[in-house]
């Protein structure tokens, strides 16, 4: 379990993480979602104590990371940037890590098998492809067989097969009862893996919710030259509704329900369509005010 | 038995694996010994061959041990570079983040690095120093200029060569941790060790000479001398001054390393 309270990080004058409170629980993949520059990587570095919080704190299993007796056995982390030395082989990289935390060498072989780096384990890491480097980072995270795993944008640089592999890996880790905290700026990616979502924008936590609750309800979009009358009729049925751009969005009813209602009231209809909002849209709406960098003009 | 906890011993063992699993370490050690001994031998040969043409004063000032160990100045460069690289490449590669996730106690990590580096530098330093001594004395002996390891002050000076190179490696480690960029750290270390003395030479007579004695390389290499000279401090005193500089740099390195974001 990871718990942040009032977690804040200011770089110079720039607030990267702003009074963040969140808890990451075991048994489910928790997606950490936010646009570029939202503060995801910073929050993860703060969890590991690599950056020092300006105020507030974050604990892992109730302790500061630096106070864990054998950190690699409790937390495994894949960070954003490459975090190994190109002159050392994967095998030696993992061997030295294992040694620092009293992890037996046999485990090094095991994780090399798990991530599929066995054949190149003796080669210097400098020659690895982007995906192989990512796998080495994942091997390092799995090394201590930790109950908590953190992955910062793990699918970066992976091919479709690799992406599928890491999704399955994260889900099976969570199914084993582990805490899995994975960041992404892609809602679509989260939709496929995460069971819980923590949304961050401009350093602030915008949502902390089960995935199911994050998906907005389906509704009916209806346009009519007599929108006011339609609105009254809908309200009389006790359906929730709101207007949006010359249209009425009706919740809790099917297009057939709305069409029949209009017919009964003699209201003309110009458009009647079912809407199934995507997670992407929900995410965009939530973070619209907090996007750090807007593209184009 | 495998320890289930992350300990200082574990951190040292990890650093030990780490330093031996990049090629540059072995290369540095090898070239340090070979070039140090080679340079000392060449210098000894040059001195021996031109001995007849030297004046009385030059002959009097001749310190067979210090001359024989002159090649250690090459070791100053290589072990200085080794010390800087031991920490700076971790920053440049991003490995430092992984290392600190494994050993989050910063002082423990830096101390483990220092221990491993000191052991290696001491071994290479002693091997280079003794080899350079025996090789150069063998050459000096052609003109009966050489001394033996059992002669007064000699063992101290030759052992001191190893100790001096160890301090060089450690002060460079500190510089690497402070500057965090390989090129910047190497430039500052070599700048202080090789360029500062040049400026020292231009300082006016009296106090200029005193300043010169206290400059890092002169103070540190005083341990290599077996004759009193007006340009260096007494051996252990000079060594003590240099050890003080090293301690100061390491202290700053530890404080900054604990405090800064990685
Ligand atoms: N070391 C640093 N010094 C100064 N500013 C920083 C530093 N690290 C991050 N920032 C700033 O803090 C903000 C958050 O950055 P962070 O890398 O945490 O975002 P992110 O959510 O991981 O973004 P991305 O999706 O692009 O990886 C950004 O505005 C970034 O410029
Ligand atoms: Mg990031």
Coordinates of C-alpha atoms and ligand atoms in Angstrom, one line a residue:
Chain A
X1 CA 0.0 0.0 0.0
X2 CA 1.2 3.5 -0.9
X3 CA -0.2 6.5 0.9
X4 CA 0.4 10.1 0.0
X5 CA -0.8 12.9 2.2
X6 CA -0.4 16.6 1.3
X7 CA 2.4 15.5 -1.0
X8 CA 3.9 18.6 -2.7
X9 CA 7.0 19.1 -4.9
X10 CA 8.0 22.5 -6.1
X11 CA 10.9 22.9 -8.5
X12 CA 12.2 26.4 -8.4
X13 CA 8.9 28.2 -8.8
X14 CA 7.1 25.4 -10.6
X15 CA 4.7 23.2 -8.6
X16 CA 4.9 19.7 -10.1
X17 CA 2.9 17.9 -7.4
X18 CA 0.4 19.9 -5.5
X19 CA -1.0 18.7 -2.1
X20 CA -1.7 15.3 -3.5
X21 CA -3.6 12.8 -1.3
X22 CA -4.1 9.3 -2.5
X23 CA -3.8 5.7 -1.5
X24 CA -2.8 2.9 -3.8
X25 CA -4.3 -0.4 -2.7
X26 CA -3.4 -4.1 -3.3
X27 CA -5.2 -6.5 -5.5
X28 CA -6.0 -4.2 -8.4
X29 CA -4.1 -2.4 -11.1
X30 CA -4.3 1.3 -10.2
X31 CA -3.9 3.6 -13.2
X32 CA -2.1 6.9 -12.6
X33 CA -3.4 9.0 -15.4
X34 CA -2.6 12.5 -16.5
X35 CA -1.6 14.6 -19.5
X36 CA 2.1 15.3 -20.2
X37 CA 3.7 17.2 -17.4
X38 CA 0.9 16.5 -15.0
X39 CA 3.4 15.3 -12.3
X40 CA 3.1 11.5 -12.6
X41 CA 6.8 10.8 -12.8
X42 CA 7.6 13.3 -10.1
X43 CA 5.1 11.7 -7.8
X44 CA 6.7 8.3 -8.4
X45 CA 10.2 9.7 -7.7
X46 CA 8.8 11.1 -4.5
X47 CA 7.5 7.7 -3.5
X48 CA 11.0 6.3 -3.9
X49 CA 12.6 9.2 -2.1
X50 CA 14.7 10.1 -5.2
X51 CA 13.3 13.6 -5.0
X52 CA 12.6 15.2 -1.7
X53 CA 9.1 16.4 -1.0
X54 CA 8.8 20.1 -0.5
X55 CA 6.0 19.4 2.0
X56 CA 3.7 16.5 2.9
X57 CA 4.8 12.9 2.8
X58 CA 4.3 9.6 1.1
X59 CA 4.8 6.2 2.8
X60 CA 5.1 2.7 1.6
X61 CA 3.6 0.0 3.8
X62 CA 3.5 2.7 6.5
X63 CA 7.2 3.7 6.3
X64 CA 9.2 6.2 4.4
X65 CA 10.9 4.3 1.5
X66 CA 14.3 5.0 2.9
X67 CA 13.4 3.3 6.1
X68 CA 12.4 0.0 4.5
X69 CA 14.6 -2.8 5.7
X70 CA 15.0 -4.3 2.3
X71 CA 13.4 -1.9 -0.2
X72 CA 13.7 -4.1 -3.3
X73 CA 11.8 -6.9 -1.5
X74 CA 8.9 -4.5 -0.9
X75 CA 8.8 -2.2 -3.9
X76 CA 9.8 -2.7 -7.5
X77 CA 9.9 0.3 -9.8
X78 CA 10.3 0.8 -13.5
X79 CA 11.1 4.5 -13.9
X80 CA 10.5 6.7 -16.9
X81 CA 14.1 7.1 -18.1
X82 CA 16.7 4.5 -18.7
X83 CA 18.2 3.6 -15.4
X84 CA 21.1 1.4 -16.1
X85 CA 24.7 1.7 -17.3
X86 CA 25.3 0.8 -20.9
X87 CA 28.6 -0.9 -20.2
X88 CA 27.2 -3.5 -17.9
X89 CA 25.3 -6.6 -19.0
X90 CA 21.7 -7.2 -17.9
X91 CA 22.9 -10.2 -15.9
X92 CA 25.5 -8.1 -14.0
X93 CA 23.1 -5.2 -13.5
X94 CA 20.6 -7.5 -11.8
X95 CA 23.3 -9.4 -9.9
X96 CA 24.6 -6.2 -8.2
X97 CA 21.0 -5.1 -7.4
X98 CA 20.2 -8.5 -6.0
X99 CA 23.4 -8.4 -3.8
X100 CA 22.5 -5.1 -2.2
X101 CA 19.2 -6.5 -0.9
X102 CA 20.3 -10.0 -0.1
X103 CA 18.4 -11.5 -2.9
X104 CA 19.8 -14.9 -4.1
X105 CA 21.4 -15.1 -7.5
X106 CA 19.0 -17.8 -8.6
X107 CA 16.3 -15.1 -8.7
X108 CA 18.3 -13.1 -11.3
X109 CA 18.0 -16.1 -13.7
X110 CA 14.3 -16.3 -12.9
X111 CA 13.5 -12.7 -13.8
X112 CA 15.6 -12.8 -16.9
X113 CA 13.4 -15.8 -18.0
X114 CA 10.2 -13.9 -17.0
X115 CA 11.1 -10.9 -19.2
X116 CA 12.6 -12.9 -22.0
X117 CA 16.1 -11.4 -21.8
X118 CA 17.8 -14.7 -21.2
X119 CA 19.6 -14.9 -24.6
X120 CA 21.1 -11.4 -24.4
X121 CA 21.7 -11.3 -20.6
X122 CA 25.5 -11.5 -21.0
X123 CA 25.7 -8.7 -23.6
X124 CA 26.4 -5.1 -22.7
X125 CA 23.1 -3.2 -22.2
X126 CA 24.3 -0.4 -24.5
X127 CA 23.3 -2.5 -27.5
X128 CA 19.8 -3.2 -26.3
X129 CA 16.8 -2.0 -28.2
X130 CA 14.3 0.3 -26.6
X131 CA 12.0 -2.6 -25.8
X132 CA 14.9 -4.7 -24.4
X133 CA 15.9 -1.9 -22.1
X134 CA 12.3 -1.6 -20.9
X135 CA 12.3 -5.3 -20.2
X136 CA 15.5 -5.0 -18.2
X137 CA 13.9 -2.3 -16.1
X138 CA 10.9 -4.6 -15.5
X139 CA 13.2 -7.4 -14.6
X140 CA 14.9 -5.1 -12.0
X141 CA 11.4 -4.2 -10.6
X142 CA 10.5 -7.9 -10.3
X143 CA 13.8 -8.9 -8.8
X144 CA 12.9 -8.8 -5.1
X145 CA 9.4 -10.4 -5.7
X146 CA 7.9 -7.3 -4.2
X147 CA 4.3 -6.9 -3.1
X148 CA 4.2 -3.3 -4.6
X149 CA 5.1 -2.5 -8.2
X150 CA 5.3 0.8 -9.8
X151 CA 5.6 1.3 -13.6
X152 CA 6.1 4.7 -15.1
X153 CA 4.8 4.6 -18.7
X154 CA 5.7 0.9 -19.1
X155 CA 4.5 0.4 -22.7
X156 CA 6.7 3.2 -24.1
X157 CA 8.9 1.7 -26.7
X158 CA 7.3 -1.7 -26.7
X159 CA 5.9 -3.4 -29.8
X160 CA 2.3 -4.6 -29.9
X161 CA 3.4 -8.0 -28.6
X162 CA 5.3 -6.4 -25.8
X163 CA 2.4 -4.2 -24.9
X164 CA 0.1 -7.2 -24.7
X165 CA 2.7 -9.0 -22.6
X166 CA 3.1 -6.1 -20.1
X167 CA -0.7 -5.7 -19.8
X168 CA -1.0 -9.4 -18.9
X169 CA 1.9 -9.2 -16.5
X170 CA 0.4 -6.3 -14.6
X171 CA -3.0 -8.0 -14.4
X172 CA -1.5 -11.2 -13.2
X173 CA 0.6 -9.3 -10.6
X174 CA -2.6 -7.6 -9.3
X175 CA -4.4 -10.9 -9.3
X176 CA -1.8 -12.3 -7.0
X177 CA -2.8 -9.7 -4.6
X178 CA 0.0 -7.2 -5.3
X179 CA -0.3 -3.4 -5.4
X180 CA 0.3 -2.4 -9.0
X181 CA 0.6 1.4 -9.7
X182 CA 1.0 2.2 -13.4
X183 CA 1.2 5.6 -15.0
X184 CA 0.1 6.6 -18.5
X185 CA -1.0 9.6 -20.4
X186 CA -3.2 7.4 -22.6
X187 CA -6.7 6.7 -21.3
X188 CA -7.1 4.0 -23.8
X189 CA -4.2 2.1 -22.3
X190 CA -5.6 2.5 -18.8
X191 CA -9.0 1.4 -20.0
X192 CA -7.5 -2.0 -20.9
X193 CA -5.5 -2.6 -17.7
X194 CA -6.6 -0.6 -14.7
X195 CA -9.4 -1.4 -12.3
X196 CA -8.9 1.8 -10.4
X197 CA -7.9 5.2 -11.5
X198 CA -6.1 8.1 -10.0
X199 CA -6.2 11.1 -12.3
X200 CA -3.7 13.9 -11.9
X201 CA -3.6 17.2 -13.7
X202 CA -1.1 20.1 -13.0
X203 CA 0.0 18.3 -9.9
X204 CA -3.5 18.0 -8.4
X205 CA -5.4 14.8 -7.9
X206 CA -8.6 15.3 -10.0
X207 CA -10.2 11.9 -9.5
X208 CA -9.6 8.8 -7.4
X209 CA -12.2 6.3 -8.4
X210 CA -12.9 2.7 -9.5
X211 CA -12.7 2.5 -13.2
X212 CA -16.4 1.5 -13.6
X213 CA -17.5 4.8 -11.9
X214 CA -15.2 6.8 -14.1
X215 CA -17.0 5.8 -17.3
X216 CA -19.8 8.3 -17.9
X217 CA -23.3 6.9 -18.3
X218 CA -24.6 6.3 -21.8
X219 CA -27.3 8.8 -22.9
X220 CA -29.5 10.0 -25.7
X221 CA -28.8 13.0 -27.7
X222 CA -31.9 14.7 -29.1
X223 CA -32.4 17.8 -31.1
X224 CA -35.6 19.5 -31.7
X225 CA -36.9 23.0 -32.8
X226 CA -38.9 23.0 -29.6
X227 CA -36.2 22.2 -27.1
X228 CA -38.0 23.9 -24.2
X229 CA -41.1 21.8 -24.5
X230 CA -39.1 18.6 -24.9
X231 CA -37.1 19.6 -21.8
X232 CA -40.4 19.9 -19.8
X233 CA -41.7 16.6 -21.0
X234 CA -38.4 14.8 -20.1
X235 CA -38.4 16.4 -16.7
X236 CA -42.0 15.2 -16.1
X237 CA -40.7 11.6 -16.7
X238 CA -38.0 12.1 -14.0
X239 CA -35.2 11.5 -16.4
X240 CA -32.0 13.4 -15.8
X241 CA -31.1 15.7 -18.7
X242 CA -28.9 18.7 -19.6
X243 CA -28.6 20.9 -22.6
X244 CA -25.5 21.0 -24.7
X245 CA -25.0 22.9 -28.0
X246 CA -28.7 23.1 -29.1
X247 CA -29.3 19.6 -28.1
X248 CA -30.7 17.8 -25.0
X249 CA -28.7 15.0 -23.4
X250 CA -31.1 12.6 -21.7
X251 CA -29.8 10.1 -19.2
X252 CA -31.6 6.9 -18.0
X253 CA -33.6 6.5 -21.2
X254 CA -33.2 4.8 -24.5
X255 CA -33.7 6.5 -27.9
X256 CA -37.0 4.6 -28.2
X257 CA -38.2 6.0 -24.9
X258 CA -37.3 9.6 -25.9
X259 CA -38.8 9.1 -29.4
X260 CA -42.1 7.8 -28.0
X261 CA -42.3 10.6 -25.5
X262 CA -41.8 13.2 -28.2
X263 CA -44.5 11.5 -30.3
X264 CA -47.0 11.6 -27.4
X265 CA -46.4 15.3 -26.9
X266 CA -46.4 16.1 -30.6
X267 CA -42.9 17.5 -30.5
X268 CA -40.9 17.4 -33.7
X269 CA -37.5 15.7 -33.5
X270 CA -34.5 16.5 -35.8
X271 CA -32.0 14.2 -34.3
X272 CA -32.2 11.2 -32.0
X273 CA -29.0 9.3 -31.3
X274 CA -27.6 7.1 -28.6
X275 CA -24.2 8.3 -27.1
X276 CA -21.7 6.0 -25.5
X277 CA -19.0 8.3 -24.2
X278 CA -15.5 6.9 -24.2
X279 CA -13.1 7.0 -21.3
X280 CA -11.0 9.2 -23.5
X281 CA -13.7 11.9 -23.6
X282 CA -14.2 11.6 -19.8
X283 CA -10.5 12.0 -19.3
X284 CA -10.3 14.9 -21.7
X285 CA -13.2 16.7 -20.0
X286 CA -11.7 16.2 -16.6
X287 CA -8.3 17.4 -17.5
X288 CA -9.3 20.1 -20.0
X289 CA -8.5 22.8 -17.5
X290 CA -5.2 21.3 -16.4
X291 CA -3.4 20.5 -19.6
X292 CA 0.2 21.7 -19.4
X293 CA 1.0 21.9 -23.0
X294 CA -1.6 22.5 -25.7
X295 CA -0.7 21.4 -29.2
X296 CA -0.9 23.8 -32.2
X297 CA -2.2 27.3 -32.0
Chain B
X1 CA 23.8 -17.5 4.2
X2 CA 21.9 -14.9 2.3
X3 CA 20.9 -11.9 4.4
X4 CA 17.3 -10.9 4.1
X5 CA 18.0 -7.2 4.8
X6 CA 19.7 -4.5 3.0
X7 CA 22.9 -3.8 5.0
X8 CA 26.0 -1.7 4.6
X9 CA 27.9 -5.0 3.8
X10 CA 25.3 -5.7 1.1
X11 CA 25.8 -2.2 -0.3
X12 CA 29.6 -2.7 -0.4
X13 CA 29.2 -6.1 -2.0
X14 CA 26.9 -4.6 -4.6
X15 CA 29.4 -1.8 -5.3
X16 CA 32.1 -4.4 -5.6
X17 CA 30.2 -6.2 -8.3
X18 CA 29.3 -2.9 -10.0
X19 CA 32.9 -1.6 -10.3
X20 CA 34.2 -4.9 -11.7
X21 CA 31.5 -5.3 -14.3
X22 CA 32.5 -2.4 -16.5
X23 CA 35.6 -2.8 -18.6
X24 CA 37.1 0.5 -17.7
X25 CA 38.1 -0.6 -14.2
X26 CA 40.4 -3.4 -15.3
X27 CA 41.8 -1.2 -18.0
X28 CA 42.5 1.6 -15.6
X29 CA 44.2 -0.7 -13.2
X30 CA 46.3 -2.3 -15.9
X31 CA 47.4 1.0 -17.5
X32 CA 48.1 2.6 -14.2
X33 CA 50.6 -0.1 -13.2
X34 CA 52.2 -0.3 -16.7
X35 CA 52.5 3.4 -17.4
X36 CA 53.6 4.3 -13.9
X37 CA 56.4 1.8 -13.9
X38 CA 57.3 2.6 -17.4
X39 CA 57.6 6.3 -16.8
X40 CA 59.5 5.9 -13.6
X41 CA 61.9 3.6 -15.4
X42 CA 62.4 6.0 -18.3
X43 CA 63.0 8.9 -15.9
X44 CA 65.5 6.8 -14.0
X45 CA 67.3 5.8 -17.2
X46 CA 67.5 9.5 -18.3
X47 CA 68.8 10.6 -15.0
X48 CA 71.4 7.8 -14.8
X49 CA 72.6 8.4 -18.3
X50 CA 73.1 12.1 -17.8
X51 CA 74.4 11.9 -14.2
X52 CA 78.0 12.7 -15.3
X53 CA 76.9 16.1 -16.7
X54 CA 75.0 17.2 -13.5
X55 CA 76.4 19.8 -11.2
X56 CA 77.2 19.4 -7.6
X57 CA 73.9 21.0 -6.4
X58 CA 71.8 18.8 -8.6
X59 CA 73.5 15.7 -7.3
X60 CA 73.0 16.8 -3.8
X61 CA 69.3 17.4 -4.3
X62 CA 68.9 14.0 -5.9
X63 CA 66.3 11.9 -4.0
X64 CA 66.4 8.4 -5.6
X65 CA 63.1 7.5 -4.0
X66 CA 61.1 10.5 -5.1
X67 CA 62.7 10.4 -8.6
X68 CA 61.9 6.7 -8.8
X69 CA 58.3 7.3 -7.9
X70 CA 57.8 10.2 -10.3
X71 CA 55.8 8.0 -12.6
X72 CA 53.0 7.9 -10.0
X73 CA 51.9 11.2 -11.4
X74 CA 50.4 9.2 -14.2
X75 CA 48.5 7.2 -11.6
X76 CA 47.2 10.5 -10.3
X77 CA 45.4 11.0 -13.6
X78 CA 44.1 7.4 -14.0
X79 CA 43.0 6.9 -10.5
X80 CA 41.5 10.4 -10.4
X81 CA 39.5 9.5 -13.5
X82 CA 38.5 6.2 -11.9
X83 CA 37.3 8.0 -8.8
X84 CA 35.2 10.5 -10.8
X85 CA 33.7 7.8 -13.1
X86 CA 32.7 5.6 -10.1
X87 CA 30.0 8.1 -9.4
X88 CA 29.6 10.5 -12.4
X89 CA 28.6 7.7 -14.8
X90 CA 25.8 6.7 -12.5
X91 CA 24.3 10.2 -12.9
X92 CA 24.8 10.4 -16.6
X93 CA 23.4 6.9 -17.3
X94 CA 20.5 7.2 -14.9
X95 CA 21.8 4.2 -13.0
X96 CA 21.9 6.4 -9.8
X97 CA 18.1 6.1 -9.6
X98 CA 18.2 2.4 -9.6
X99 CA 21.1 2.3 -7.2
X100 CA 19.2 4.5 -4.8
X101 CA 16.1 2.5 -5.0
X102 CA 18.1 -0.5 -3.9
X103 CA 20.1 1.4 -1.3
X104 CA 18.0 4.4 -0.4
X105 CA 20.2 5.5 2.4
X106 CA 22.4 7.9 0.6
X107 CA 25.3 8.1 3.0
X108 CA 25.4 4.3 3.0
X109 CA 25.6 4.2 -0.8
X110 CA 28.3 6.8 -1.1
X111 CA 30.3 5.3 1.8
X112 CA 30.0 1.9 0.1
X113 CA 31.4 3.4 -3.1
X114 CA 34.2 5.0 -1.1
X115 CA 35.2 1.8 0.6
X116 CA 35.3 -0.2 -2.6
X117 CA 37.2 2.5 -4.5
X118 CA 39.7 2.9 -1.6
X119 CA 40.4 -0.8 -1.6
X120 CA 41.0 -0.9 -5.3
X121 CA 43.0 2.3 -5.4
X122 CA 45.2 1.2 -2.5
X123 CA 45.9 -2.1 -4.2
X124 CA 46.8 -0.6 -7.5
X125 CA 48.6 2.3 -5.8
X126 CA 50.8 -0.1 -3.8
X127 CA 51.5 -2.4 -6.7
X128 CA 52.4 0.6 -8.9
X129 CA 54.5 2.3 -6.2
X130 CA 56.5 -0.8 -5.3
X131 CA 57.0 -1.9 -8.9
X132 CA 58.1 1.6 -9.9
X133 CA 60.5 1.7 -6.9
X134 CA 62.2 -1.6 -7.6
X135 CA 62.4 -0.9 -11.3
X136 CA 63.9 2.5 -10.9
X137 CA 66.3 1.5 -8.2
X138 CA 67.5 -1.3 -10.4
X139 CA 68.3 1.3 -13.0
X140 CA 69.9 3.7 -10.6
X141 CA 72.1 0.9 -9.2
X142 CA 73.9 0.8 -12.5
X143 CA 75.7 3.9 -11.2
X144 CA 75.4 3.0 -7.5
X145 CA 72.7 5.6 -7.1
X146 CA 70.0 3.3 -5.9
X147 CA 68.7 2.7 -2.4
X148 CA 67.2 -0.4 -0.8
X149 CA 63.7 -0.8 0.6
X150 CA 65.2 -1.3 4.0
X151 CA 67.0 2.1 4.0
X152 CA 65.7 4.8 6.3
X153 CA 62.5 6.5 5.2
X154 CA 62.2 4.4 2.1
X155 CA 59.5 2.0 3.0
X156 CA 57.5 4.9 4.3
X157 CA 57.8 6.8 1.0
X158 CA 57.0 3.8 -1.2
X159 CA 54.0 2.8 0.9
X160 CA 53.0 6.4 0.9
X161 CA 52.8 6.3 -2.8
X162 CA 50.0 3.8 -2.5
X163 CA 48.3 5.9 0.2
X164 CA 48.6 9.1 -1.9
X165 CA 46.9 7.5 -4.9
X166 CA 44.2 6.2 -2.6
X167 CA 43.5 9.7 -1.5
X168 CA 43.5 10.9 -5.1
X169 CA 40.8 8.4 -5.9
X170 CA 38.7 9.4 -2.9
X171 CA 39.0 13.1 -3.5
X172 CA 38.0 12.5 -7.1
X173 CA 35.0 10.4 -6.0
X174 CA 33.9 13.4 -3.9
X175 CA 34.4 15.8 -6.8
X176 CA 32.3 13.4 -9.0
X177 CA 29.5 13.4 -6.5
X178 CA 29.6 17.2 -6.2
X179 CA 29.8 18.1 -9.9
X180 CA 27.9 15.0 -11.2
X181 CA 29.1 15.5 -14.8
X182 CA 32.1 13.4 -15.9
X183 CA 33.8 16.0 -17.9
X184 CA 33.3 18.8 -15.4
X185 CA 34.5 16.7 -12.5
X186 CA 37.6 15.5 -14.3
X187 CA 38.4 19.0 -15.3
X188 CA 38.1 20.3 -11.8
X189 CA 40.2 17.5 -10.3
X190 CA 43.0 17.7 -12.8
X191 CA 42.8 21.5 -12.8
X192 CA 43.4 21.6 -9.1
X193 CA 46.1 19.0 -9.1
X194 CA 48.0 20.1 -12.1
X195 CA 47.2 23.7 -13.0
X196 CA 47.0 25.2 -9.5
X197 CA 50.8 24.5 -8.9
X198 CA 51.6 26.4 -12.1
X199 CA 50.0 29.5 -10.6
X200 CA 51.7 28.8 -7.3
X201 CA 55.0 29.2 -9.1
X202 CA 54.2 32.7 -10.1
X203 CA 53.4 33.9 -6.6
X204 CA 56.1 36.2 -5.1
X205 CA 58.9 34.7 -3.1
X206 CA 58.2 34.1 0.6
X207 CA 54.6 33.5 1.1
X208 CA 54.3 32.2 -2.5
X209 CA 56.6 29.4 -1.5
X210 CA 54.5 28.6 1.6
X211 CA 51.3 28.6 -0.4
X212 CA 53.0 26.3 -2.9
X213 CA 53.8 23.8 -0.2
X214 CA 50.2 23.7 0.9
X215 CA 48.7 23.3 -2.6
X216 CA 47.1 19.8 -2.9
X217 CA 49.7 18.0 -5.1
X218 CA 52.7 19.3 -3.3
X219 CA 51.3 18.5 0.1
X220 CA 50.1 15.1 -1.0
X221 CA 53.3 14.1 -2.8
X222 CA 55.5 15.2 0.1
X223 CA 55.1 11.6 1.4
X224 CA 57.1 10.4 -1.6
X225 CA 60.3 12.3 -0.6
X226 CA 63.1 11.0 1.6
X227 CA 65.2 14.2 1.5
X228 CA 64.2 17.5 3.1
X229 CA 63.5 20.0 0.4
X230 CA 62.6 23.7 0.7
X231 CA 59.6 23.2 -1.6
X232 CA 57.6 20.6 0.3
X233 CA 56.3 20.1 3.8
X234 CA 57.7 17.2 5.9
X235 CA 56.2 13.9 4.6
X236 CA 53.5 13.1 7.1
X237 CA 52.6 16.7 7.6
X238 CA 52.1 17.2 3.9
X239 CA 50.1 13.9 3.7
X240 CA 48.0 15.1 6.6
X241 CA 47.2 18.3 4.8
X242 CA 46.2 16.5 1.7
X243 CA 44.1 14.0 3.8
X244 CA 42.4 17.1 5.2
X245 CA 41.5 18.4 1.7
X246 CA 40.2 14.9 0.9
X247 CA 38.1 14.8 4.0
X248 CA 36.7 18.3 3.3
X249 CA 35.7 17.4 -0.3
X250 CA 34.1 14.2 0.8
X251 CA 32.2 16.0 3.6
X252 CA 30.8 18.4 1.0
X253 CA 30.0 15.5 -1.3
X254 CA 28.1 13.6 1.5
X255 CA 26.1 16.6 2.5
X256 CA 25.1 17.5 -1.1
X257 CA 24.4 13.8 -2.0
X258 CA 22.1 13.5 0.9
X259 CA 20.3 16.7 0.1
X260 CA 19.9 16.8 -3.6
X261 CA 17.2 15.3 -5.9
X262 CA 18.4 12.6 -8.2
Ligands
LIG1 N1 13.9 18.0 -12.0 C1 13.0 18.9 -12.4 N2 13.3 20.2 -12.4 C2 12.4 21.1 -12.8 N3 11.1 20.9 -13.2 C3 10.7 19.6 -13.2 C4 11.6 18.5 -12.9 N4 11.0 17.4 -13.0 C5 9.8 17.7 -13.5 N5 9.6 19.0 -13.6 C6 8.4 19.7 -14.0 O1 7.3 19.2 -13.3 C7 6.2 19.0 -14.0 C8 5.8 17.5 -13.9 O2 6.7 16.7 -14.6 P1 6.5 15.1 -14.6 O3 7.7 14.6 -15.4 O4 6.3 14.6 -13.3 O5 5.2 14.9 -15.5 P2 4.6 13.6 -16.1 O6 3.2 13.6 -15.6 O7 5.4 12.5 -15.8 O8 4.6 13.9 -17.6 P3 4.9 12.9 -18.9 O9 3.6 12.3 -19.2 O10 5.3 13.8 -20.0 O11 5.9 11.9 -18.5 C9 6.6 19.4 -15.5 O12 6.1 20.7 -15.7 C10 8.0 19.3 -15.5 O13 8.5 20.3 -16.4
LIG2 MG1 6.5 11.1 -16.9

